[in-house]
PDB file of C-alpha atoms in Angstrom:
ATOM      1  CA  MET A 233       4.959  12.443  15.425  1.00  0.00           C
ATOM      2  CA  PHE A 234       7.410   9.892  13.966  1.00  0.00           C
ATOM      3  CA  ILE A 235       9.077   6.853  15.520  1.00  0.00           C
ATOM      4  CA  SER A 236      12.640   5.982  14.553  1.00  0.00           C
ATOM      5  CA  ASN A 237      13.335   2.956  12.392  1.00  0.00           C
ATOM      6  CA  LEU A 238      14.947   1.118  15.304  1.00  0.00           C
ATOM      7  CA  THR A 239      11.946   1.709  17.529  1.00  0.00           C
ATOM      8  CA  PHE A 240       9.650   0.773  14.671  1.00  0.00           C
ATOM      9  CA  LYS A 241      11.330  -2.621  14.242  1.00  0.00           C
ATOM     10  CA  ASN A 242      10.963  -3.324  17.946  1.00  0.00           C
ATOM     11  CA  TYR A 243       7.359  -2.155  17.884  1.00  0.00           C
ATOM     12  CA  LEU A 244       6.203  -4.639  15.252  1.00  0.00           C
ATOM     13  CA  LYS A 245       4.893  -8.043  16.221  1.00  0.00           C
ATOM     14  CA  LEU A 246       7.545 -10.377  14.863  1.00  0.00           C
ATOM     15  CA  ILE A 247       5.616 -13.530  15.669  1.00  0.00           C
ATOM     16  CA  MET A 248       2.068 -14.244  14.461  1.00  0.00           C
ATOM     17  CA  ASN A 249       0.187 -16.844  16.489  1.00  0.00           C
ATOM     18  CA  CYS A 250      -2.017 -18.968  14.253  1.00  0.00           C
ATOM     19  CA  ILE A 251      -4.432 -21.897  14.322  1.00  0.00           C
ATOM     20  CA  ILE A 252      -5.658 -24.340  11.681  1.00  0.00           C
ATOM     21  CA  VAL A 253      -9.324 -25.359  11.411  1.00  0.00           C
ATOM     22  CA  ASP A 254     -10.008 -28.147   8.914  1.00  0.00           C
ATOM     23  CA  ASP A 255     -11.820 -31.473   9.212  1.00  0.00           C
ATOM     24  CA  ASP A 256      -9.585 -33.060   6.544  1.00  0.00           C
ATOM     25  CA  ASP A 257      -6.566 -34.692   8.202  1.00  0.00           C
ATOM     26  CA  LEU A 258      -4.291 -34.508   5.144  1.00  0.00           C
ATOM     27  CA  SER A 259      -5.084 -30.862   4.477  1.00  0.00           C
ATOM     28  CA  ARG A 260      -4.550 -30.000   8.130  1.00  0.00           C
ATOM     29  CA  PHE A 261      -1.212 -31.834   8.097  1.00  0.00           C
ATOM     30  CA  ALA A 262      -0.082 -29.968   4.962  1.00  0.00           C
ATOM     31  CA  ILE A 263      -0.902 -26.520   6.379  1.00  0.00           C
ATOM     32  CA  ASN A 264       0.709 -27.546   9.678  1.00  0.00           C
ATOM     33  CA  HIS A 265       3.894 -28.405   7.794  1.00  0.00           C
ATOM     34  CA  PHE A 266       3.841 -25.052   5.960  1.00  0.00           C
ATOM     35  CA  VAL A 267       3.388 -23.159   9.225  1.00  0.00           C
ATOM     36  CA  GLU A 268       6.274 -24.965  10.910  1.00  0.00           C
ATOM     37  CA  LYS A 269       8.689 -24.182   8.057  1.00  0.00           C
ATOM     38  CA  THR A 270       7.708 -20.496   7.852  1.00  0.00           C
ATOM     39  CA  PRO A 271       9.677 -18.061  10.054  1.00  0.00           C
ATOM     40  CA  GLY A 272       7.499 -15.744  12.115  1.00  0.00           C
ATOM     41  CA  LEU A 273       4.548 -18.131  12.504  1.00  0.00           C
ATOM     42  CA  ASN A 274       3.755 -19.845  15.799  1.00  0.00           C
ATOM     43  CA  LEU A 275       1.169 -22.639  15.675  1.00  0.00           C
ATOM     44  CA  ILE A 276      -1.120 -22.516  18.716  1.00  0.00           C
ATOM     45  CA  GLY A 277      -3.187 -25.528  17.663  1.00  0.00           C
ATOM     46  CA  SER A 278      -4.730 -27.549  14.851  1.00  0.00           C
ATOM     47  CA  TYR A 279      -8.447 -28.395  15.071  1.00  0.00           C
ATOM     48  CA  SER A 280     -10.903 -30.538  13.142  1.00  0.00           C
ATOM     49  CA  ASN A 281     -13.973 -28.462  14.036  1.00  0.00           C
ATOM     50  CA  ALA A 282     -15.004 -24.871  14.645  1.00  0.00           C
ATOM     51  CA  ALA A 283     -16.090 -25.401  18.272  1.00  0.00           C
ATOM     52  CA  GLU A 284     -12.597 -26.393  19.378  1.00  0.00           C
ATOM     53  CA  ALA A 285     -11.154 -23.467  17.453  1.00  0.00           C
ATOM     54  CA  LEU A 286     -13.401 -21.006  19.250  1.00  0.00           C
ATOM     55  CA  VAL A 287     -12.077 -22.164  22.624  1.00  0.00           C
ATOM     56  CA  ALA A 288      -8.517 -21.675  21.396  1.00  0.00           C
ATOM     57  CA  ILE A 289      -9.314 -18.147  20.198  1.00  0.00           C
ATOM     58  CA  ARG A 290     -10.815 -17.238  23.568  1.00  0.00           C
ATOM     59  CA  GLU A 291      -7.882 -18.613  25.536  1.00  0.00           C
ATOM     60  CA  ASN A 292      -4.982 -17.420  23.356  1.00  0.00           C
ATOM     61  CA  ASP A 293      -3.775 -14.338  21.539  1.00  0.00           C
ATOM     62  CA  VAL A 294      -4.441 -15.578  17.989  1.00  0.00           C
ATOM     63  CA  HIS A 295      -3.510 -13.370  15.037  1.00  0.00           C
ATOM     64  CA  LEU A 296      -4.320 -15.621  12.073  1.00  0.00           C
ATOM     65  CA  ILE A 297      -6.722 -18.502  11.309  1.00  0.00           C
ATOM     66  CA  PHE A 298      -6.369 -20.918   8.404  1.00  0.00           C
ATOM     67  CA  LEU A 299     -10.018 -21.905   8.007  1.00  0.00           C
ATOM     68  CA  ASP A 300     -11.587 -24.607   5.848  1.00  0.00           C
ATOM     69  CA  VAL A 301     -14.995 -23.867   4.303  1.00  0.00           C
ATOM     70  CA  GLU A 302     -16.702 -27.247   4.055  1.00  0.00           C
ATOM     71  CA  MET A 303     -16.843 -28.790   7.532  1.00  0.00           C
ATOM     72  CA  PRO A 304     -19.592 -30.802   9.298  1.00  0.00           C
ATOM     73  CA  GLU A 305     -21.816 -29.247  12.000  1.00  0.00           C
ATOM     74  CA  MET A 306     -20.500 -25.727  11.334  1.00  0.00           C
ATOM     75  CA  SER A 307     -18.994 -24.629   8.021  1.00  0.00           C
ATOM     76  CA  GLY A 308     -16.266 -22.041   7.752  1.00  0.00           C
ATOM     77  CA  LEU A 309     -18.737 -19.458   6.460  1.00  0.00           C
ATOM     78  CA  GLN A 310     -21.124 -20.164   9.344  1.00  0.00           C
ATOM     79  CA  PHE A 311     -18.208 -19.753  11.712  1.00  0.00           C
ATOM     80  CA  LEU A 312     -17.455 -16.331  10.254  1.00  0.00           C
ATOM     81  CA  ALA A 313     -21.108 -15.289  10.411  1.00  0.00           C
ATOM     82  CA  THR A 314     -21.576 -16.415  14.003  1.00  0.00           C
ATOM     83  CA  PHE A 315     -18.595 -14.927  15.800  1.00  0.00           C
ATOM     84  CA  GLU A 316     -17.552 -11.293  15.976  1.00  0.00           C
ATOM     85  CA  ASN A 317     -14.078  -9.826  16.453  1.00  0.00           C
ATOM     86  CA  LEU A 318     -12.235 -12.722  14.890  1.00  0.00           C
ATOM     87  CA  PRO A 319      -8.552 -12.324  14.019  1.00  0.00           C
ATOM     88  CA  GLN A 320      -7.401 -12.379  10.428  1.00  0.00           C
ATOM     89  CA  VAL A 321      -8.685 -15.330   8.414  1.00  0.00           C
ATOM     90  CA  VAL A 322      -7.262 -17.133   5.389  1.00  0.00           C
ATOM     91  CA  MET A 323      -9.936 -19.373   3.876  1.00  0.00           C
ATOM     92  CA  VAL A 324      -8.785 -22.739   2.552  1.00  0.00           C
ATOM     93  CA  THR A 325     -11.079 -24.754   0.294  1.00  0.00           C
ATOM     94  CA  VAL A 326     -11.210 -27.069  -2.695  1.00  0.00           C
ATOM     95  CA  ASN A 327     -14.094 -25.103  -4.216  1.00  0.00           C
ATOM     96  CA  LYS A 328     -13.224 -21.728  -5.794  1.00  0.00           C
ATOM     97  CA  GLU A 329     -16.929 -20.798  -5.897  1.00  0.00           C
ATOM     98  CA  TYR A 330     -16.696 -19.903  -2.208  1.00  0.00           C
ATOM     99  CA  GLY A 331     -14.333 -17.047  -2.989  1.00  0.00           C
ATOM    100  CA  ALA A 332     -16.986 -14.352  -3.325  1.00  0.00           C
ATOM    101  CA  ASP A 333     -18.748 -15.483  -0.132  1.00  0.00           C
ATOM    102  CA  ALA A 334     -15.486 -15.505   1.790  1.00  0.00           C
ATOM    103  CA  PHE A 335     -14.585 -11.949   0.874  1.00  0.00           C
ATOM    104  CA  ASP A 336     -18.032 -10.812   1.996  1.00  0.00           C
ATOM    105  CA  TYR A 337     -16.675 -11.563   5.468  1.00  0.00           C
ATOM    106  CA  ASN A 338     -13.514  -9.500   4.880  1.00  0.00           C
ATOM    107  CA  VAL A 339     -11.125 -12.440   4.972  1.00  0.00           C
ATOM    108  CA  THR A 340      -7.470 -11.701   4.404  1.00  0.00           C
ATOM    109  CA  ASP A 341      -6.971 -14.207   1.605  1.00  0.00           C
ATOM    110  CA  PHE A 342      -8.411 -17.282  -0.108  1.00  0.00           C
ATOM    111  CA  LEU A 343      -6.396 -20.435  -0.851  1.00  0.00           C
ATOM    112  CA  LEU A 344      -7.434 -23.274  -3.126  1.00  0.00           C
ATOM    113  CA  LYS A 345      -6.555 -26.857  -2.248  1.00  0.00           C
ATOM    114  CA  PRO A 346      -4.151 -28.438  -2.831  1.00  0.00           C
ATOM    115  CA  VAL A 347      -2.239 -25.458  -1.457  1.00  0.00           C
ATOM    116  CA  GLU A 348       1.234 -24.759  -2.807  1.00  0.00           C
ATOM    117  CA  TYR A 349       3.830 -23.387  -0.420  1.00  0.00           C
ATOM    118  CA  ALA A 350       4.647 -20.369  -2.599  1.00  0.00           C
ATOM    119  CA  ARG A 351       0.988 -19.327  -2.605  1.00  0.00           C
ATOM    120  CA  PHE A 352       0.768 -19.986   1.137  1.00  0.00           C
ATOM    121  CA  LEU A 353       3.677 -17.596   1.700  1.00  0.00           C
ATOM    122  CA  LYS A 354       1.855 -14.857  -0.226  1.00  0.00           C
ATOM    123  CA  SER A 355      -1.081 -15.176   2.163  1.00  0.00           C
ATOM    124  CA  VAL A 356       1.215 -15.034   5.185  1.00  0.00           C
ATOM    125  CA  ASP A 357       3.042 -11.974   3.822  1.00  0.00           C
ATOM    126  CA  LYS A 358      -0.275 -10.223   3.259  1.00  0.00           C
ATOM    127  CA  ALA A 359      -1.494 -11.084   6.763  1.00  0.00           C
ATOM    128  CA  ARG A 360       1.760  -9.866   8.278  1.00  0.00           C
ATOM    129  CA  ALA A 361       1.571  -6.606   6.315  1.00  0.00           C
ATOM    130  CA  ILE A 362      -1.981  -6.043   7.578  1.00  0.00           C
ATOM    131  CA  GLU A 363      -0.938  -6.854  11.136  1.00  0.00           C
ATOM    132  CA  ASP A 364       1.880  -4.325  10.896  1.00  0.00           C
ATOM    133  CA  ALA A 365      -0.080  -1.647   9.025  1.00  0.00           C
ATOM    134  CA  PHE A 366      -1.268   0.061  12.169  1.00  0.00           C
ATOM    135  CA  HIS A 367      -1.060  -0.463  15.898  1.00  0.00           C
ATOM    136  CA  VAL A 368      -3.093   0.615  18.879  1.00  0.00           C
ATOM    137  CA  GLY A 369      -1.202   2.866  21.258  1.00  0.00           C
ATOM    138  CA  PRO A 370      -0.218   1.841  24.789  1.00  0.00           C
ATOM    139  CA  SER A 371      -2.984   0.903  27.200  1.00  0.00           C
ATOM    140  CA  GLY A 372      -5.020   3.952  28.172  1.00  0.00           C
ATOM    141  CA  SER A 373      -3.828   6.039  25.217  1.00  0.00           C
ATOM    142  CA  ASN A 374      -6.133   7.553  22.644  1.00  0.00           C
ATOM    143  CA  ASP A 375      -4.013   6.993  19.551  1.00  0.00           C
ATOM    144  CA  ILE A 376      -3.268   4.567  16.770  1.00  0.00           C
ATOM    145  CA  PHE A 377      -0.005   4.360  14.861  1.00  0.00           C
ATOM    146  CA  ILE A 378      -0.183   4.034  11.079  1.00  0.00           C
ATOM    147  CA  LYS A 379       2.664   2.522   9.104  1.00  0.00           C
ATOM    148  CA  LYS A 380       4.024   4.744   6.337  1.00  0.00           C
ATOM    149  CA  ASP A 381       7.168   3.489   4.617  1.00  0.00           C
ATOM    150  CA  SER A 382       9.612   2.754   7.474  1.00  0.00           C
ATOM    151  CA  ARG A 383       7.887   4.984  10.021  1.00  0.00           C
ATOM    152  CA  LEU A 384       4.885   4.907  12.298  1.00  0.00           C
ATOM    153  CA  ILE A 385       2.738   8.027  12.330  1.00  0.00           C
ATOM    154  CA  ARG A 386       0.668   8.802  15.409  1.00  0.00           C
ATOM    155  CA  LEU A 387      -2.996   9.515  14.705  1.00  0.00           C
ATOM    156  CA  PRO A 388      -5.223  10.592  17.623  1.00  0.00           C
ATOM    157  CA  LEU A 389      -8.486   8.620  17.556  1.00  0.00           C
ATOM    158  CA  PRO A 390     -10.709  11.722  18.029  1.00  0.00           C
ATOM    159  CA  GLU A 391      -9.428  13.072  14.693  1.00  0.00           C
ATOM    160  CA  ILE A 392     -10.799  10.116  12.728  1.00  0.00           C
ATOM    161  CA  LEU A 393     -14.092  10.811  10.939  1.00  0.00           C
ATOM    162  CA  PHE A 394     -14.682   7.503   9.189  1.00  0.00           C
ATOM    163  CA  VAL A 395     -12.971   4.541   7.549  1.00  0.00           C
ATOM    164  CA  GLU A 396     -13.752   3.339   4.030  1.00  0.00           C
ATOM    165  CA  ALA A 397     -12.840  -0.099   2.640  1.00  0.00           C
ATOM    166  CA  LEU A 398     -11.335  -0.213  -0.835  1.00  0.00           C
ATOM    167  CA  ALA A 399     -10.347  -3.687  -2.088  1.00  0.00           C
ATOM    168  CA  ASP A 400      -7.283  -4.752  -0.045  1.00  0.00           C
ATOM    169  CA  TYR A 401      -6.896  -1.322   1.531  1.00  0.00           C
ATOM    170  CA  VAL A 402      -8.793   1.010   3.829  1.00  0.00           C
ATOM    171  CA  ASN A 403      -8.864   4.793   3.709  1.00  0.00           C
ATOM    172  CA  ILE A 404      -8.844   6.521   7.097  1.00  0.00           C
ATOM    173  CA  TYR A 405     -10.307  10.027   6.856  1.00  0.00           C
ATOM    174  CA  THR A 406      -9.712  13.004   9.125  1.00  0.00           C
ATOM    175  CA  ASN A 407     -10.709  16.618   8.541  1.00  0.00           C
ATOM    176  CA  SER A 408      -7.436  17.358   6.824  1.00  0.00           C
ATOM    177  CA  ASN A 409      -5.983  14.060   5.640  1.00  0.00           C
ATOM    178  CA  ARG A 410      -6.655  10.667   4.145  1.00  0.00           C
ATOM    179  CA  PHE A 411      -4.421   7.752   5.124  1.00  0.00           C
ATOM    180  CA  THR A 412      -4.394   4.651   2.917  1.00  0.00           C
ATOM    181  CA  VAL A 413      -3.489   1.480   4.794  1.00  0.00           C
ATOM    182  CA  LEU A 414      -3.212  -2.151   3.715  1.00  0.00           C
ATOM    183  CA  SER A 415      -5.896  -3.803   5.841  1.00  0.00           C
ATOM    184  CA  THR A 416      -9.226  -5.556   5.869  1.00  0.00           C
ATOM    185  CA  MET A 417     -12.171  -3.699   7.337  1.00  0.00           C
ATOM    186  CA  LYS A 418     -12.546  -6.471   9.907  1.00  0.00           C
ATOM    187  CA  SER A 419      -8.978  -6.066  11.072  1.00  0.00           C
ATOM    188  CA  ILE A 420      -9.222  -2.324  11.637  1.00  0.00           C
ATOM    189  CA  GLU A 421     -12.674  -2.705  13.210  1.00  0.00           C
ATOM    190  CA  ASN A 422     -11.207  -5.110  15.769  1.00  0.00           C
ATOM    191  CA  LYS A 423      -8.511  -2.635  16.767  1.00  0.00           C
ATOM    192  CA  LEU A 424     -10.652   0.487  17.180  1.00  0.00           C
ATOM    193  CA  PRO A 425     -12.617   1.014  20.417  1.00  0.00           C
ATOM    194  CA  THR A 426     -16.223  -0.156  20.021  1.00  0.00           C
ATOM    195  CA  LYS A 427     -17.488   2.589  22.339  1.00  0.00           C
ATOM    196  CA  ASP A 428     -16.397   5.221  19.813  1.00  0.00           C
ATOM    197  CA  PHE A 429     -16.683   3.523  16.429  1.00  0.00           C
ATOM    198  CA  CYS A 430     -19.508   1.699  14.685  1.00  0.00           C
ATOM    199  CA  ARG A 431     -19.728  -0.336  11.485  1.00  0.00           C
ATOM    200  CA  VAL A 432     -22.591   1.037   9.386  1.00  0.00           C
ATOM    201  CA  HIS A 433     -21.979  -0.670   6.063  1.00  0.00           C
ATOM    202  CA  ARG A 434     -19.852  -3.393   4.562  1.00  0.00           C
ATOM    203  CA  SER A 435     -17.509  -0.642   3.357  1.00  0.00           C
ATOM    204  CA  PHE A 436     -17.815   1.990   6.103  1.00  0.00           C
ATOM    205  CA  LEU A 437     -16.886   2.349   9.751  1.00  0.00           C
ATOM    206  CA  VAL A 438     -17.654   5.691  11.416  1.00  0.00           C
ATOM    207  CA  ARG A 439     -16.821   7.556  14.589  1.00  0.00           C
ATOM    208  CA  VAL A 440     -20.210   7.910  16.273  1.00  0.00           C
ATOM    209  CA  ASP A 441     -19.664  11.359  17.790  1.00  0.00           C
ATOM    210  CA  LYS A 442     -18.852  12.765  14.323  1.00  0.00           C
ATOM    211  CA  ILE A 443     -22.304  11.953  12.911  1.00  0.00           C
ATOM    212  CA  LYS A 444     -24.207  15.162  12.099  1.00  0.00           C
ATOM    213  CA  GLU A 445     -27.404  13.663  10.717  1.00  0.00           C
ATOM    214  CA  ILE A 446     -29.163  10.352  10.115  1.00  0.00           C
ATOM    215  CA  GLU A 447     -31.819  10.175   7.409  1.00  0.00           C
ATOM    216  CA  ASP A 448     -33.347   6.963   6.117  1.00  0.00           C
ATOM    217  CA  ASN A 449     -30.426   4.749   5.124  1.00  0.00           C
ATOM    218  CA  ALA A 450     -27.687   7.366   5.158  1.00  0.00           C
ATOM    219  CA  ILE A 451     -25.693   9.422   7.632  1.00  0.00           C
ATOM    220  CA  THR A 452     -23.803  12.683   7.200  1.00  0.00           C
ATOM    221  CA  ILE A 453     -20.310  13.297   8.558  1.00  0.00           C
ATOM    222  CA  GLU A 454     -18.910  16.715   7.662  1.00  0.00           C
ATOM    223  CA  ASP A 455     -19.860  17.045   3.972  1.00  0.00           C
ATOM    224  CA  LYS A 456     -19.791  13.300   3.276  1.00  0.00           C
ATOM    225  CA  THR A 457     -22.939  11.183   2.902  1.00  0.00           C
ATOM    226  CA  ILE A 458     -22.327   7.585   3.976  1.00  0.00           C
ATOM    227  CA  PRO A 459     -24.737   4.707   3.293  1.00  0.00           C
ATOM    228  CA  VAL A 460     -26.132   2.645   6.161  1.00  0.00           C
ATOM    229  CA  SER A 461     -26.969  -0.996   5.490  1.00  0.00           C
ATOM    230  CA  ARG A 462     -30.159  -2.427   6.915  1.00  0.00           C
ATOM    231  CA  SER A 463     -28.190  -5.112   8.745  1.00  0.00           C
ATOM    232  CA  TYR A 464     -26.105  -2.478  10.585  1.00  0.00           C
ATOM    233  CA  LYS A 465     -28.731   0.207  11.213  1.00  0.00           C
ATOM    234  CA  GLU A 466     -30.210  -1.310  14.375  1.00  0.00           C
ATOM    235  CA  HIS A 467     -26.760  -1.564  15.925  1.00  0.00           C
ATOM    236  CA  LEU A 468     -26.070   2.083  15.049  1.00  0.00           C
ATOM    237  CA  LEU A 469     -29.304   3.308  16.588  1.00  0.00           C
ATOM    238  CA  LYS A 470     -28.456   1.516  19.828  1.00  0.00           C
ATOM    239  CA  LYS A 471     -25.160   3.387  20.056  1.00  0.00           C
ATOM    240  CA  ILE A 472     -26.534   6.902  19.710  1.00  0.00           C
ATOM    241  CA  ASN A 473     -28.601   8.853  22.231  1.00  0.00           C
ATOM    242  CA  LEU A 474     -32.192   9.227  21.031  1.00  0.00           C
ATOM    243  CA  PHE A 475     -34.533  11.815  22.544  1.00  0.00           C
TER     244      PHE A 475
END
């Protein structure tokens, strides 16, 4: 099923709501200025600590967070580790050594201070592309829509076997097809129903009712063996029916 280009343009979220979380006033001011001069971004709020940001996320439809790493009381990495189902995150820091840690949490991008506007725009473009890569169907539906060129392709959720992360992309597997989508694993995980899908590894998200076998630290779906990380195994076992 394809949607016309006109419908597709109307379907996309043209505005991305964002927040800034940074204890440094000058850095927060600079990112604020960049957001205000960038079409398609709507600043919900600017916060000096993670606690205030969490309230904003709970009370608003936030699509993107510009998050500092080194903050008192709760660092940016602690914030990512503590809260689930966060929107897209662009890490902002003066220390490039945090890059590897940040991507462990599937952030969208990583900016080094002082941030240049051209580099900021690249992060925003990437976040917007991920936001538009696929969409959940209307309320009560059992579909997602995957962006392919200028079209949206309908994919029924029951056809999905598993999702595999690959750098800046994810591969969505069905019995007959593989769809490659620009996305972080965290972003697609947030959009799929938790009752049907379960993260089992940093790089894998599976549809629970497609699992044929679980043995040690691996599961089998169709003819594919998928690793299960120790940190995710307990959560998986809680989602399946054990006899």
